Amino acid sequence: MSTATGTRRMFRSPHRPWATGPAARDRFVLVAGLSAPFVVALALVPFRDPSLRTHAALFLVAAVVTVAMLGSRTAQVPTALSAAACFDVFHTRPYGSFDISAPADIETTLLLLAVGLMVSRLAARARRLEAGTVTGADYLARLHGTAALVHTARSADTVVDHVCGQLGELLGPARCRFEYGTLLGRPARLEADGTVTVGGLPWDLGARGWPGGEIELRVWGSGHYLGRFMLTPGTGPVPSLQARLVAVTLAAQTGAALEAAR
């Protein structure tokens, strides 16, 4: 195996036009949360009847749940408030105002608000738990597949190429390459605990996003430095700490393969 510094693989992640960051996604969900109850309430106007107000409230709860399944905490309360307000304006007398003449309608509106808040939180929580389960299974599959390749690959380069591709999918960088041997420059570094440092100082990923330029992920074997993955992040959201720790583990598996090849 050559020990000269060099690029082993260039990886380009699939184009994902929707990966514009969590802030943009929250704005989209917030707009949906405010407008969906309005659209539903307006669509039910031709069918409004005092005896069918409960049905209208249930339809609005369904709209709240639909928005909650998008998983954004930002839109939970505004969506429930929008549903209650739209029910009040379009389906309680006098129509077209926030006044409510019947005590029963006041109770229904308050119940709609309470149920909307409760159900939206439960739905959003269920979605997050489901997403976490799916994500955890994906991480485990990546680690298991790489471990099996380490034991069966005829060349350490095969493992390097495989892990470079895995990192490209896992962390969402536009490019990934591997350098053997010599350390050049002082790029930002993905540390063993999943944090990022720049010039040896901690970098706040949550507040500042990925630092500019390439980010190195060093590979070690039996205490010896063997090389590093050089990652160029894309414009998508910063991956979770769990994803970054999986990336560190993949680098450690690469180190095992390179050490065995030595």
mmCIF file of C-alpha atoms in Angstrom:
data_model
loop_
_atom_site.group_PDB
_atom_site.id
_atom_site.type_symbol
_atom_site.label_atom_id
_atom_site.label_comp_id
_atom_site.label_asym_id
_atom_site.label_seq_id
_atom_site.Cartn_x
_atom_site.Cartn_y
_atom_site.Cartn_z
ATOM 1 C CA MET A 1 0.000 0.000 0.000
ATOM 2 C CA SER A 2 1.357 3.399 -0.914
ATOM 3 C CA THR A 3 2.047 5.807 1.961
ATOM 4 C CA ALA A 4 2.354 8.910 -0.214
ATOM 5 C CA THR A 5 -0.085 11.688 0.354
ATOM 6 C CA GLY A 6 -2.860 11.414 -2.175
ATOM 7 C CA THR A 7 -6.531 11.465 -2.932
ATOM 8 C CA ARG A 8 -8.174 8.074 -2.953
ATOM 9 C CA ARG A 9 -11.756 8.937 -3.771
ATOM 10 C CA MET A 10 -13.923 11.892 -4.571
ATOM 11 C CA PHE A 11 -17.544 11.546 -3.518
ATOM 12 C CA ARG A 12 -20.400 13.831 -4.481
ATOM 13 C CA SER A 13 -23.593 13.469 -2.546
ATOM 14 C CA PRO A 14 -26.938 13.434 -4.376
ATOM 15 C CA HIS A 15 -28.469 16.807 -5.124
ATOM 16 C CA ARG A 16 -31.088 17.630 -2.514
ATOM 17 C CA PRO A 17 -32.811 20.924 -3.346
ATOM 18 C CA TRP A 18 -34.911 20.868 -0.195
ATOM 19 C CA ALA A 19 -31.914 20.804 2.154
ATOM 20 C CA THR A 20 -32.000 24.511 2.893
ATOM 21 C CA GLY A 21 -31.590 24.293 6.661
ATOM 22 C CA PRO A 22 -33.870 23.876 9.662
ATOM 23 C CA ALA A 23 -34.860 27.558 9.769
ATOM 24 C CA ALA A 24 -36.327 27.478 6.241
ATOM 25 C CA ARG A 25 -38.123 24.231 7.013
ATOM 26 C CA ASP A 26 -39.620 25.673 10.204
ATOM 27 C CA ARG A 27 -40.847 28.701 8.272
ATOM 28 C CA PHE A 28 -42.536 26.441 5.730
ATOM 29 C CA VAL A 29 -44.237 24.379 8.443
ATOM 30 C CA LEU A 30 -45.326 27.549 10.256
ATOM 31 C CA VAL A 31 -46.962 28.915 7.102
ATOM 32 C CA ALA A 32 -48.655 25.539 6.556
ATOM 33 C CA GLY A 33 -49.821 25.509 10.177
ATOM 34 C CA LEU A 34 -51.412 28.931 9.890
ATOM 35 C CA SER A 35 -53.019 28.382 6.483
ATOM 36 C CA ALA A 36 -54.205 24.761 6.663
ATOM 37 C CA PRO A 37 -56.963 25.375 9.270
ATOM 38 C CA PHE A 38 -58.113 28.423 7.309
ATOM 39 C CA VAL A 39 -58.409 26.399 4.097
ATOM 40 C CA VAL A 40 -60.261 23.563 5.862
ATOM 41 C CA ALA A 41 -62.645 25.898 7.699
ATOM 42 C CA LEU A 42 -63.374 27.839 4.506
ATOM 43 C CA ALA A 43 -64.014 24.627 2.551
ATOM 44 C CA LEU A 44 -66.592 23.562 5.165
ATOM 45 C CA VAL A 45 -68.542 26.842 5.011
ATOM 46 C CA PRO A 46 -71.061 25.580 2.393
ATOM 47 C CA PHE A 47 -71.913 22.698 4.731
ATOM 48 C CA ARG A 48 -72.053 24.576 8.034
ATOM 49 C CA ASP A 49 -74.990 23.840 10.217
ATOM 50 C CA PRO A 50 -75.449 24.173 13.993
ATOM 51 C CA SER A 51 -75.890 20.400 14.251
ATOM 52 C CA LEU A 52 -72.625 19.770 12.353
ATOM 53 C CA ARG A 53 -70.283 22.068 14.276
ATOM 54 C CA THR A 54 -68.673 19.140 16.075
ATOM 55 C CA HIS A 55 -67.838 17.604 12.710
ATOM 56 C CA ALA A 56 -66.197 20.853 11.607
ATOM 57 C CA ALA A 57 -64.138 20.889 14.796
ATOM 58 C CA LEU A 58 -62.963 17.326 14.130
ATOM 59 C CA PHE A 59 -61.890 18.248 10.604
ATOM 60 C CA LEU A 60 -59.867 21.119 12.031
ATOM 61 C CA VAL A 61 -58.234 18.796 14.569
ATOM 62 C CA ALA A 62 -57.269 16.557 11.646
ATOM 63 C CA ALA A 63 -55.615 19.561 9.982
ATOM 64 C CA VAL A 64 -53.676 20.274 13.181
ATOM 65 C CA VAL A 65 -52.489 16.665 13.361
ATOM 66 C CA THR A 66 -51.412 16.716 9.710
ATOM 67 C CA VAL A 67 -49.219 19.747 10.285
ATOM 68 C CA ALA A 68 -47.880 18.277 13.548
ATOM 69 C CA MET A 69 -46.703 15.186 11.676
ATOM 70 C CA LEU A 70 -44.217 17.412 9.882
ATOM 71 C CA GLY A 71 -42.359 17.408 13.188
ATOM 72 C CA SER A 72 -41.748 21.118 13.804
ATOM 73 C CA ARG A 73 -42.215 22.450 17.338
ATOM 74 C CA THR A 74 -42.374 25.995 15.976
ATOM 75 C CA ALA A 75 -45.773 25.465 14.384
ATOM 76 C CA GLN A 76 -47.556 23.499 17.122
ATOM 77 C CA VAL A 77 -49.094 26.354 19.116
ATOM 78 C CA PRO A 78 -49.784 28.661 16.106
ATOM 79 C CA THR A 79 -51.560 25.799 14.305
ATOM 80 C CA ALA A 80 -53.819 25.043 17.264
ATOM 81 C CA LEU A 81 -54.580 28.741 17.713
ATOM 82 C CA SER A 82 -55.310 29.109 14.001
ATOM 83 C CA ALA A 83 -57.702 26.140 14.111
ATOM 84 C CA ALA A 84 -59.601 27.562 17.090
ATOM 85 C CA ALA A 85 -59.771 31.026 15.522
ATOM 86 C CA CYS A 86 -60.988 29.697 12.164
ATOM 87 C CA PHE A 87 -63.653 27.590 13.873
ATOM 88 C CA ASP A 88 -64.800 30.683 15.781
ATOM 89 C CA VAL A 89 -64.935 32.959 12.720
ATOM 90 C CA PHE A 90 -66.434 30.561 10.173
ATOM 91 C CA HIS A 91 -68.545 28.130 12.217
ATOM 92 C CA THR A 92 -69.957 29.956 15.255
ATOM 93 C CA ARG A 93 -72.573 32.680 15.275
ATOM 94 C CA PRO A 94 -72.276 35.520 14.512
ATOM 95 C CA TYR A 95 -70.340 34.328 11.472
ATOM 96 C CA GLY A 96 -67.393 36.374 10.281
ATOM 97 C CA SER A 97 -66.367 37.685 13.697
ATOM 98 C CA PHE A 98 -64.580 36.534 16.833
ATOM 99 C CA ASP A 99 -67.748 36.990 18.910
ATOM 100 C CA ILE A 100 -69.509 33.833 20.089
ATOM 101 C CA SER A 101 -73.148 34.029 21.123
ATOM 102 C CA ALA A 102 -73.810 30.478 22.326
ATOM 103 C CA PRO A 103 -72.106 29.128 25.484
ATOM 104 C CA ALA A 104 -71.900 25.667 23.874
ATOM 105 C CA ASP A 105 -69.875 27.140 21.003
ATOM 106 C CA ILE A 106 -67.474 28.721 23.491
ATOM 107 C CA GLU A 107 -66.926 25.311 25.086
ATOM 108 C CA THR A 108 -66.390 23.686 21.684
ATOM 109 C CA THR A 109 -63.867 26.344 20.669
ATOM 110 C CA LEU A 110 -61.906 25.980 23.908
ATOM 111 C CA LEU A 111 -61.978 22.188 23.621
ATOM 112 C CA LEU A 112 -60.765 22.444 20.023
ATOM 113 C CA LEU A 113 -57.853 24.591 21.186
ATOM 114 C CA ALA A 114 -56.959 22.231 24.051
ATOM 115 C CA VAL A 115 -57.266 19.086 21.951
ATOM 116 C CA GLY A 116 -55.331 20.693 19.095
ATOM 117 C CA LEU A 117 -52.442 21.568 21.401
ATOM 118 C CA MET A 118 -52.365 18.134 23.014
ATOM 119 C CA VAL A 119 -52.740 16.098 19.832
ATOM 120 C CA SER A 120 -50.219 18.171 17.884
ATOM 121 C CA ARG A 121 -47.579 17.636 20.571
ATOM 122 C CA LEU A 122 -48.271 13.910 20.716
ATOM 123 C CA ALA A 123 -48.179 13.570 16.934
ATOM 124 C CA ALA A 124 -44.929 15.515 16.639
ATOM 125 C CA ARG A 125 -43.373 13.421 19.400
ATOM 126 C CA ALA A 126 -44.451 10.182 17.718
ATOM 127 C CA ARG A 127 -42.925 11.324 14.453
ATOM 128 C CA ARG A 128 -39.633 12.175 16.137
ATOM 129 C CA LEU A 129 -39.535 8.781 17.864
ATOM 130 C CA GLU A 130 -40.237 7.010 14.578
ATOM 131 C CA ALA A 131 -37.564 9.022 12.779
ATOM 132 C CA GLY A 132 -35.095 8.248 15.560
ATOM 133 C CA THR A 133 -35.795 4.532 15.283
ATOM 134 C CA VAL A 134 -35.310 4.522 11.517
ATOM 135 C CA THR A 135 -32.159 6.623 11.787
ATOM 136 C CA GLY A 136 -30.692 4.390 14.483
ATOM 137 C CA ALA A 137 -31.264 1.305 12.334
ATOM 138 C CA ASP A 138 -29.544 3.029 9.408
ATOM 139 C CA TYR A 139 -26.520 3.910 11.544
ATOM 140 C CA LEU A 140 -26.263 0.347 12.812
ATOM 141 C CA ALA A 141 -26.450 -1.010 9.262
ATOM 142 C CA ARG A 142 -23.628 1.293 8.148
ATOM 143 C CA LEU A 143 -21.376 0.224 11.021
ATOM 144 C CA HIS A 144 -22.153 -3.469 10.565
ATOM 145 C CA GLY A 145 -21.593 -3.334 6.801
ATOM 146 C CA THR A 146 -18.256 -1.565 7.198
ATOM 147 C CA ALA A 147 -17.099 -3.993 9.903
ATOM 148 C CA ALA A 148 -17.881 -6.917 7.617
ATOM 149 C CA LEU A 149 -15.984 -5.256 4.758
ATOM 150 C CA VAL A 150 -12.929 -4.725 6.972
ATOM 151 C CA HIS A 151 -12.723 -8.497 7.487
ATOM 152 C CA THR A 152 -13.409 -9.499 3.886
ATOM 153 C CA ALA A 153 -11.841 -6.787 1.682
ATOM 154 C CA ARG A 154 -8.650 -7.773 -0.122
ATOM 155 C CA SER A 155 -7.379 -4.197 -0.123
ATOM 156 C CA ALA A 156 -7.536 -1.468 2.503
ATOM 157 C CA ASP A 157 -8.265 0.958 -0.326
ATOM 158 C CA THR A 158 -11.608 -0.792 -0.757
ATOM 159 C CA VAL A 159 -12.492 0.073 2.827
ATOM 160 C CA VAL A 160 -11.267 3.656 2.377
ATOM 161 C CA ASP A 161 -13.434 4.115 -0.708
ATOM 162 C CA HIS A 162 -16.440 2.555 1.012
ATOM 163 C CA VAL A 163 -16.130 4.713 4.123
ATOM 164 C CA CYS A 164 -15.613 7.855 2.041
ATOM 165 C CA GLY A 165 -18.925 7.165 0.362
ATOM 166 C CA GLN A 166 -20.579 6.442 3.703
ATOM 167 C CA LEU A 167 -19.324 9.727 5.121
ATOM 168 C CA GLY A 168 -20.654 11.551 2.081
ATOM 169 C CA GLU A 169 -24.147 10.183 2.740
ATOM 170 C CA LEU A 170 -23.964 10.389 6.525
ATOM 171 C CA LEU A 171 -22.667 13.928 6.957
ATOM 172 C CA GLY A 172 -23.952 15.387 3.719
ATOM 173 C CA PRO A 173 -20.681 16.849 2.396
ATOM 174 C CA ALA A 174 -20.372 17.748 -1.277
ATOM 175 C CA ARG A 175 -16.981 16.013 -1.456
ATOM 176 C CA CYS A 176 -14.948 13.475 0.468
ATOM 177 C CA ARG A 177 -11.368 12.442 -0.162
ATOM 178 C CA PHE A 178 -8.697 10.556 1.735
ATOM 179 C CA GLU A 179 -5.101 11.585 2.301
ATOM 180 C CA TYR A 180 -2.415 9.157 3.400
ATOM 181 C CA GLY A 181 0.470 10.171 5.588
ATOM 182 C CA THR A 182 1.631 13.749 5.812
ATOM 183 C CA LEU A 183 -0.406 16.375 7.659
ATOM 184 C CA LEU A 184 -0.597 19.631 5.715
ATOM 185 C CA GLY A 185 -2.181 22.849 6.953
ATOM 186 C CA ARG A 186 -4.528 23.297 9.894
ATOM 187 C CA PRO A 187 -8.052 22.650 8.642
ATOM 188 C CA ALA A 188 -11.054 22.383 10.932
ATOM 189 C CA ARG A 189 -11.233 18.988 12.592
ATOM 190 C CA LEU A 190 -14.023 16.571 13.480
ATOM 191 C CA GLU A 191 -12.917 15.261 16.878
ATOM 192 C CA ALA A 192 -13.403 11.832 18.456
ATOM 193 C CA ASP A 193 -16.287 13.127 20.613
ATOM 194 C CA GLY A 194 -18.202 14.411 17.583
ATOM 195 C CA THR A 195 -17.395 18.079 18.146
ATOM 196 C CA VAL A 196 -15.572 20.317 15.677
ATOM 197 C CA THR A 197 -12.550 22.467 16.432
ATOM 198 C CA VAL A 198 -11.001 25.250 14.371
ATOM 199 C CA GLY A 199 -7.417 26.122 15.164
ATOM 200 C CA GLY A 200 -7.681 23.952 18.255
ATOM 201 C CA LEU A 201 -10.663 25.920 19.613
ATOM 202 C CA PRO A 202 -14.233 24.583 19.928
ATOM 203 C CA TRP A 203 -16.612 25.544 17.123
ATOM 204 C CA ASP A 204 -20.327 25.996 17.867
ATOM 205 C CA LEU A 205 -21.992 23.950 15.124
ATOM 206 C CA GLY A 206 -25.499 24.635 16.380
ATOM 207 C CA ALA A 207 -25.154 28.407 16.194
ATOM 208 C CA ARG A 208 -22.658 28.817 13.349
ATOM 209 C CA GLY A 209 -23.083 25.756 11.130
ATOM 210 C CA TRP A 210 -20.123 24.082 9.462
ATOM 211 C CA PRO A 211 -16.932 26.141 9.314
ATOM 212 C CA GLY A 212 -15.693 27.145 5.882
ATOM 213 C CA GLY A 213 -13.258 25.020 3.911
ATOM 214 C CA GLU A 214 -12.414 21.377 4.360
ATOM 215 C CA ILE A 215 -12.827 19.473 7.622
ATOM 216 C CA GLU A 216 -10.446 16.682 8.517
ATOM 217 C CA LEU A 217 -11.380 13.419 10.198
ATOM 218 C CA ARG A 218 -8.188 11.711 11.242
ATOM 219 C CA VAL A 219 -7.629 7.965 11.046
ATOM 220 C CA TRP A 220 -5.498 6.155 13.613
ATOM 221 C CA GLY A 221 -4.351 2.562 14.003
ATOM 222 C CA SER A 222 -2.672 1.212 17.156
ATOM 223 C CA GLY A 223 -1.827 4.756 18.210
ATOM 224 C CA HIS A 224 -0.267 5.654 14.849
ATOM 225 C CA TYR A 225 -1.572 8.362 12.541
ATOM 226 C CA LEU A 226 -2.382 6.745 9.181
ATOM 227 C CA GLY A 227 -4.246 9.387 7.213
ATOM 228 C CA ARG A 228 -7.348 11.555 7.201
ATOM 229 C CA PHE A 229 -10.641 11.972 5.440
ATOM 230 C CA MET A 230 -11.060 15.495 4.067
ATOM 231 C CA LEU A 231 -14.697 16.552 4.012
ATOM 232 C CA THR A 232 -16.217 19.551 2.274
ATOM 233 C CA PRO A 233 -19.688 20.165 3.780
ATOM 234 C CA GLY A 234 -22.606 21.098 1.594
ATOM 235 C CA THR A 235 -25.335 23.636 2.329
ATOM 236 C CA GLY A 236 -27.673 21.287 4.182
ATOM 237 C CA PRO A 237 -28.294 21.244 7.933
ATOM 238 C CA VAL A 238 -25.528 20.141 10.274
ATOM 239 C CA PRO A 239 -25.969 16.428 11.080
ATOM 240 C CA SER A 240 -26.758 15.341 14.608
ATOM 241 C CA LEU A 241 -24.141 14.469 17.195
ATOM 242 C CA GLN A 242 -25.137 10.828 16.801
ATOM 243 C CA ALA A 243 -24.405 10.976 13.069
ATOM 244 C CA ARG A 244 -21.041 12.598 13.714
ATOM 245 C CA LEU A 245 -20.135 9.913 16.257
ATOM 246 C CA VAL A 246 -21.001 7.237 13.697
ATOM 247 C CA ALA A 247 -18.652 9.010 11.280
ATOM 248 C CA VAL A 248 -15.872 8.860 13.884
ATOM 249 C CA THR A 249 -16.517 5.137 14.371
ATOM 250 C CA LEU A 250 -16.337 4.557 10.618
ATOM 251 C CA ALA A 251 -12.970 6.312 10.603
ATOM 252 C CA ALA A 252 -11.820 4.003 13.402
ATOM 253 C CA GLN A 253 -12.891 0.990 11.345
ATOM 254 C CA THR A 254 -10.859 2.373 8.454
ATOM 255 C CA GLY A 255 -7.874 2.629 10.786
ATOM 256 C CA ALA A 256 -8.244 -1.045 11.649
ATOM 257 C CA ALA A 257 -8.175 -1.980 7.971
ATOM 258 C CA LEU A 258 -5.136 0.224 7.234
ATOM 259 C CA GLU A 259 -3.285 -1.104 10.279
ATOM 260 C CA ALA A 260 -3.939 -4.682 9.204
ATOM 261 C CA ALA A 261 -2.616 -3.864 5.718
ATOM 262 C CA ARG A 262 0.629 -2.541 7.221
#
